[in-house]
Coordinates of C-alpha atoms in Angstrom, one line a residue:
M13 CA 80.1 116.4 131.6
K14 CA 82.3 113.0 131.3
Y15 CA 84.3 113.0 127.9
I16 CA 85.2 110.1 125.9
S17 CA 88.6 110.3 125.3
V18 CA 90.2 109.9 121.7
I19 CA 93.0 107.9 123.2
L20 CA 91.6 106.1 126.2
L21 CA 89.7 103.1 126.6
S22 CA 86.9 102.2 128.3
V23 CA 86.0 98.3 129.4
T24 CA 83.0 96.6 128.3
A25 CA 80.3 96.2 130.5
A26 CA 79.2 92.9 131.1
A27 CA 75.4 92.5 130.8
L28 CA 74.4 91.8 134.7
V29 CA 70.7 93.1 136.4
A30 CA 71.1 95.4 139.1
C31 CA 72.2 94.2 142.7
S32 CA 69.8 96.5 144.4
G33 CA 66.6 95.4 145.7
S34 CA 64.7 98.3 145.6
S35 CA 64.3 101.0 143.2
F36 CA 63.6 104.8 142.9
R37 CA 62.1 106.4 140.1
Y38 CA 64.1 108.6 138.1
S39 CA 63.1 112.5 136.1
V40 CA 65.7 113.5 133.8
T41 CA 64.7 116.7 132.5
G42 CA 67.2 118.5 129.7
S43 CA 67.2 121.9 128.4
N44 CA 69.3 124.1 125.9
A45 CA 70.2 120.9 123.7
P46 CA 72.0 122.1 120.4
Q47 CA 71.5 118.6 118.7
E48 CA 68.0 119.5 117.6
G49 CA 66.2 115.7 116.9
A50 CA 69.0 114.0 118.3
A51 CA 68.5 110.3 120.2
V52 CA 68.9 110.8 124.1
Y53 CA 69.6 107.9 125.7
L54 CA 69.8 107.0 129.4
V55 CA 71.9 104.0 130.4
D56 CA 72.5 101.8 133.3
K57 CA 76.3 101.5 133.6
L58 CA 75.9 98.2 135.3
S59 CA 74.0 96.4 132.5
N60 CA 75.6 99.2 129.7
T61 CA 72.1 98.8 128.5
A62 CA 69.8 101.9 127.4
I63 CA 66.8 101.7 129.9
D64 CA 64.9 104.9 128.3
S65 CA 65.5 107.0 125.4
T66 CA 63.9 110.0 123.9
H67 CA 64.7 112.8 121.0
V68 CA 65.2 116.5 121.5
A69 CA 62.8 118.5 120.6
D70 CA 62.6 122.3 120.8
G71 CA 66.0 121.9 122.8
S72 CA 64.3 119.8 125.6
F73 CA 63.9 116.5 126.5
T74 CA 62.3 114.5 129.5
L75 CA 63.0 111.0 130.9
Q76 CA 61.2 109.5 133.5
G77 CA 60.9 105.6 134.6
K78 CA 62.2 103.6 137.7
A79 CA 65.9 101.9 137.8
A80 CA 67.7 100.4 140.7
K81 CA 68.6 102.6 144.2
D82 CA 71.7 104.7 143.3
A83 CA 72.3 102.8 140.1
L84 CA 75.1 104.7 138.3
L85 CA 73.5 106.2 134.9
S86 CA 74.7 108.1 132.0
L87 CA 72.7 110.4 130.3
R88 CA 73.9 110.2 126.1
I89 CA 73.1 112.5 123.5
D90 CA 73.8 111.5 119.8
G91 CA 76.7 113.4 118.1
A92 CA 78.2 114.5 121.5
D93 CA 81.8 113.3 122.5
W94 CA 80.7 113.2 126.2
Y95 CA 78.3 112.1 128.3
F96 CA 76.7 113.3 131.8
P97 CA 76.9 110.8 134.5
L98 CA 74.3 110.3 137.7
F99 CA 73.2 108.6 140.1
N100 CA 69.3 107.3 140.4
D101 CA 68.5 108.4 144.3
G102 CA 65.0 109.4 143.9
E103 CA 65.5 112.9 143.2
P104 CA 64.5 115.1 140.0
V105 CA 67.7 115.8 138.0
Q106 CA 67.6 119.3 135.7
I107 CA 70.7 119.2 133.3
D108 CA 71.6 122.4 131.0
V109 CA 73.2 120.9 128.0
A110 CA 74.8 124.1 126.9
D111 CA 76.6 124.8 130.1
T112 CA 76.8 121.7 131.7
T113 CA 75.1 122.6 134.5
T114 CA 72.7 120.1 136.8
I115 CA 70.3 120.8 139.6
G116 CA 69.5 117.9 141.5
S117 CA 70.2 116.3 144.8
A118 CA 73.2 117.4 146.6
L119 CA 74.7 114.2 145.6
N120 CA 74.2 114.8 141.9
T121 CA 75.3 118.4 142.1
K122 CA 78.6 117.5 143.7
L123 CA 79.1 114.8 141.2
T124 CA 78.8 117.1 137.9
E125 CA 81.3 119.6 139.9
C126 CA 83.8 116.6 139.9
D127 CA 82.7 115.6 136.6
R128 CA 83.2 119.0 135.1
K129 CA 86.6 119.4 136.9
N130 CA 88.1 116.1 135.1
G131 CA 86.2 116.8 132.0
E132 CA 88.5 120.4 131.9
F133 CA 91.7 118.4 131.9
M134 CA 90.1 115.6 129.7
G135 CA 89.0 118.4 126.5
R136 CA 92.5 119.8 127.0
F137 CA 94.3 116.2 126.8
N138 CA 91.8 115.4 123.4
N139 CA 92.3 118.6 121.6
F140 CA 96.2 118.4 122.6
V141 CA 95.9 114.7 121.0
R142 CA 93.7 115.9 117.8
A143 CA 96.2 118.8 116.9
F144 CA 98.9 116.3 116.9
M145 CA 96.8 113.9 115.1
A146 CA 96.3 116.9 112.7
L147 CA 99.8 117.8 111.6
P148 CA 101.1 115.9 108.3
R149 CA 103.0 112.8 108.9
A150 CA 106.9 114.3 108.3
E151 CA 105.8 116.9 111.2
Q152 CA 104.5 114.5 113.7
E153 CA 107.7 112.3 113.2
A154 CA 109.7 115.0 114.0
R155 CA 107.9 116.1 116.9
E156 CA 107.1 112.6 118.6
T157 CA 109.8 112.5 121.3
E158 CA 107.9 115.7 122.3
F159 CA 104.8 114.9 122.3
M160 CA 105.2 111.7 123.8
A161 CA 106.6 113.8 127.1
Q162 CA 103.5 116.3 127.3
Y163 CA 101.5 112.9 126.4
Q164 CA 103.0 111.1 129.3
N165 CA 102.8 114.2 131.9
M166 CA 99.3 115.3 130.6
V167 CA 98.1 111.6 131.6
E168 CA 99.8 111.7 134.8
E169 CA 98.3 114.8 135.8
I170 CA 94.6 113.9 134.8
G171 CA 95.6 110.5 137.0
E172 CA 96.3 112.7 140.2
S173 CA 93.3 114.8 139.3
Y174 CA 91.0 111.4 139.5
V175 CA 92.9 110.0 142.7
K176 CA 92.4 113.3 144.2
M177 CA 88.6 113.6 143.7
I178 CA 88.3 109.9 144.6
E179 CA 90.0 110.3 148.0
D180 CA 88.4 113.9 148.2
N181 CA 85.2 112.0 148.5
L182 CA 85.4 108.6 150.3
D183 CA 82.5 109.2 152.4
N184 CA 79.8 108.7 149.6
I185 CA 79.6 107.1 146.4
I186 CA 80.7 109.9 143.7
P187 CA 84.1 107.9 143.3
V188 CA 81.8 104.9 141.3
A189 CA 81.5 107.0 138.4
F190 CA 85.4 107.7 138.0
I191 CA 87.1 104.3 139.1
E192 CA 87.3 102.4 136.2
D193 CA 89.5 105.0 134.6
V194 CA 91.9 105.0 137.8
P195 CA 94.1 101.7 136.1
V196 CA 94.9 103.8 133.0
L197 CA 95.6 106.9 134.3
A198 CA 97.1 106.2 137.7
G199 CA 98.1 102.6 137.6
D200 CA 97.0 99.1 138.6
D201 CA 98.4 99.2 142.2
K202 CA 96.6 102.9 143.1
F203 CA 93.2 101.0 142.0
L204 CA 93.6 98.0 143.8
E205 CA 94.5 100.2 146.7
L206 CA 91.5 102.0 146.5
V207 CA 89.0 99.4 145.7
S208 CA 90.1 97.6 148.7
L209 CA 89.3 100.1 151.4
D210 CA 85.9 99.5 153.5
V211 CA 84.3 102.8 152.3
P212 CA 80.6 103.6 150.8
F213 CA 81.7 103.6 147.4
T214 CA 83.8 100.1 147.3
K215 CA 80.4 98.9 148.1
H216 CA 78.5 99.7 145.2
P217 CA 77.5 96.9 142.7
Y218 CA 79.1 99.1 139.8
T219 CA 82.3 99.4 142.0
Q220 CA 82.3 95.6 142.3
E221 CA 81.5 94.9 138.8
V222 CA 84.8 97.3 137.8
K223 CA 86.9 95.1 140.4
R224 CA 85.8 91.8 138.8
R225 CA 86.2 92.7 135.2
F226 CA 89.8 93.9 136.3
D227 CA 90.6 90.3 138.0
E228 CA 89.3 88.8 135.2
E229 CA 91.6 90.5 132.2
H230 CA 94.4 90.3 135.3
A231 CA 94.3 86.5 135.1
Q232 CA 94.2 86.2 131.3
E233 CA 96.8 88.6 131.2
V234 CA 98.8 86.2 133.1
E235 CA 97.6 83.0 131.6
A236 CA 98.7 84.9 128.2
N237 CA 102.1 85.6 129.6
N238 CA 102.6 82.2 130.8
A239 CA 101.4 80.8 127.4
K240 CA 104.3 83.1 125.9
E241 CA 107.0 82.0 128.4
S242 CA 106.4 78.5 128.1
I243 CA 108.2 78.3 124.6
V244 CA 111.3 79.4 126.1
G245 CA 113.7 76.2 126.2
Q246 CA 111.7 74.6 123.8
K247 CA 112.3 73.8 120.1
F248 CA 110.4 76.2 117.8
L249 CA 107.2 76.0 116.6
D250 CA 107.2 75.6 112.4
L251 CA 104.6 77.8 110.4
E252 CA 104.1 79.0 106.9
E253 CA 103.7 82.4 105.4
A254 CA 104.3 84.2 102.2
D255 CA 107.2 86.6 101.2
P256 CA 106.2 90.3 99.7
D257 CA 106.2 88.2 96.3
G258 CA 103.4 86.2 97.3
N259 CA 106.3 82.9 97.8
L260 CA 104.9 80.9 100.3
H261 CA 107.7 79.7 103.0
K262 CA 108.0 77.7 106.0
L263 CA 110.0 79.4 109.2
S264 CA 112.2 76.0 109.3
E265 CA 113.6 77.1 106.2
Y266 CA 115.4 79.6 108.1
V267 CA 115.5 78.1 111.8
G268 CA 117.1 75.7 113.1
Q269 CA 119.8 75.8 109.8
G270 CA 122.9 76.6 112.4
N271 CA 122.5 80.2 112.9
W272 CA 121.6 82.4 115.5
V273 CA 117.9 83.3 114.0
L274 CA 115.7 86.2 115.6
V275 CA 112.0 86.1 114.8
D276 CA 110.7 89.3 115.0
F277 CA 107.2 90.2 115.1
W278 CA 106.1 93.7 114.2
A279 CA 103.5 95.6 112.0
S280 CA 103.4 99.0 109.8
W281 CA 101.0 100.1 111.8
C282 CA 102.6 99.6 115.1
G283 CA 104.4 102.9 116.4
P284 CA 106.1 101.0 119.3
C285 CA 107.5 98.9 116.4
K286 CA 108.9 101.3 114.7
A287 CA 110.6 103.1 117.5
E288 CA 112.1 99.6 118.4
M289 CA 113.2 99.0 114.7
P290 CA 116.6 101.2 114.8
N291 CA 118.2 98.7 117.2
V292 CA 117.0 95.9 115.8
V293 CA 118.5 97.4 112.0
E294 CA 122.0 98.2 114.3
A295 CA 122.0 94.4 115.4
Y296 CA 121.7 93.1 112.1
K297 CA 123.9 94.8 110.9
K298 CA 126.7 94.2 113.3
Y299 CA 126.1 90.9 113.3
H300 CA 124.7 89.4 110.1
S301 CA 128.3 88.7 108.8
K302 CA 128.9 86.4 111.4
G303 CA 125.6 84.2 111.0
F304 CA 123.3 86.4 112.6
Q305 CA 120.0 86.6 111.0
I306 CA 116.4 87.5 111.5
V307 CA 113.0 86.8 110.1
G308 CA 110.1 89.2 110.6
L309 CA 106.5 88.2 110.9
S310 CA 104.4 91.0 110.3
F311 CA 101.3 91.4 111.6
D312 CA 100.0 93.7 108.5
K313 CA 96.3 93.3 106.9
E314 CA 97.2 95.3 103.7
K315 CA 100.5 94.2 101.4
E316 CA 101.1 97.9 100.3
P317 CA 101.7 99.7 103.8
W318 CA 103.8 96.2 104.7
V319 CA 106.5 96.2 101.7
Q320 CA 106.8 100.1 102.0
A321 CA 107.6 99.8 105.9
I322 CA 110.3 97.2 105.1
S323 CA 111.9 99.6 102.5
E324 CA 111.1 102.9 104.4
W325 CA 112.4 101.5 107.8
E326 CA 115.7 99.8 105.6
M327 CA 114.7 96.2 106.9
P328 CA 117.2 94.4 104.5
W329 CA 116.1 90.6 106.1
I330 CA 113.8 87.8 105.6
H331 CA 110.0 89.2 105.9
L332 CA 107.0 86.6 105.8
S333 CA 103.0 87.9 106.6
D334 CA 99.6 86.2 106.0
L335 CA 97.9 89.8 106.3
K336 CA 95.9 88.4 108.9
Y337 CA 96.2 91.2 111.3
W338 CA 96.1 89.8 114.7
K339 CA 94.8 86.8 113.6
T340 CA 97.7 86.0 111.5
V341 CA 99.1 82.3 112.3
A342 CA 102.0 83.7 114.2
S343 CA 99.8 85.2 116.7
E344 CA 98.2 81.7 117.0
V345 CA 101.0 79.7 116.8
Y346 CA 103.1 81.7 119.6
S347 CA 100.8 83.3 121.7
V348 CA 101.3 87.1 120.8
N349 CA 99.1 89.6 122.1
A350 CA 101.2 93.0 121.5
I351 CA 104.1 94.2 119.5
P352 CA 106.7 94.1 119.4
D353 CA 107.6 91.1 120.3
N354 CA 110.2 88.1 119.1
L355 CA 112.0 85.1 119.7
L356 CA 115.7 84.3 119.8
I357 CA 116.4 80.8 118.4
D358 CA 120.0 79.0 118.8
P359 CA 121.2 77.3 116.1
E360 CA 119.6 73.9 116.8
G361 CA 115.9 75.5 116.7
T362 CA 115.8 75.9 120.6
V363 CA 114.3 78.9 121.9
V364 CA 116.6 80.9 124.5
A365 CA 115.1 84.1 125.2
R366 CA 112.0 86.1 124.3
G367 CA 110.9 89.9 124.3
L368 CA 114.8 91.0 123.8
R369 CA 114.4 94.9 123.0
G370 CA 116.9 97.8 123.1
K371 CA 119.7 97.1 125.3
K372 CA 118.6 93.7 126.1
L373 CA 119.0 92.4 122.7
A374 CA 122.4 94.2 122.1
E375 CA 123.8 92.8 125.7
K376 CA 122.4 89.3 124.7
L377 CA 124.2 89.3 121.1
K378 CA 127.6 90.9 122.2
E379 CA 127.3 87.4 124.6
I380 CA 126.9 85.3 121.4
Y381 CA 129.2 86.8 119.5
E382 CA 131.9 88.8 120.9

């Protein structure tokens, strides 16, 4: 059973028609389902649409119909945080929901074995994350470094498991069921390496759709990064937002007025922003007396956590926000698609650098002021 991770995000499938010219009848029966009366859906992964549905009755259910030959399908039951992947190869599939075993073709039996192994890794990962998120906030903060190290190790372990499973099944289409997770778990390079192979799973319509979406998203990222970098060397763009007291201010009140200014994009809900903020605070304390200014442009959507973070994170500089989350004017004007981010602007109002974090910010300011 494939777990729906509490952290890792899956891409959204486009509504497409299966590319196969033939179809097979499917017959999927389930037994020992604990969710009496729950809706059961059979979803075509390529179109991301439910092609059949029913309800659990006396612990059982049956779905029958037609779908494209070798289509990747997923059986989903309301209330469950997992789903069963299966291929429509024309042979009946019997699923014991309680122990997650499957009786069917050799292909689907092997798919279930691979899925169960990966599910064990993902289940431990989800439990680990849930346990940490259930801790009091103070304890989370105290154990954050330890958590992140364990988190990264577990992601790498899951990624290695996924890649090995794919490489062990290059003579069949089982990897189709797992290939979309590879970029997140094992990196873009490994994904591109795998989908470039001349093997059965790379010819499957779903793999080709995953690759198409990957290319599309990568192109969008490149375009967004180019837009972000295009501001470097240009005059800053003005905008207007309110301070914590509700008074409107233009960025031009602080930028281009004879001092170096760091325009910092952040939010109270942003963990990486919080991790980076000590570096920004240190830079402000070290160079403010020499004229260095900071204007914080927040991506918050509520005033209280924004103002609270300003105080708790000890950020004694100018703060502005329109409290519009990712629809903030700052995101639109400066093509901000991820935070933390920042602009370093010279005394005349020209943007000289972007995305200076940690040592890079310290080194640049040292170059300017020392």
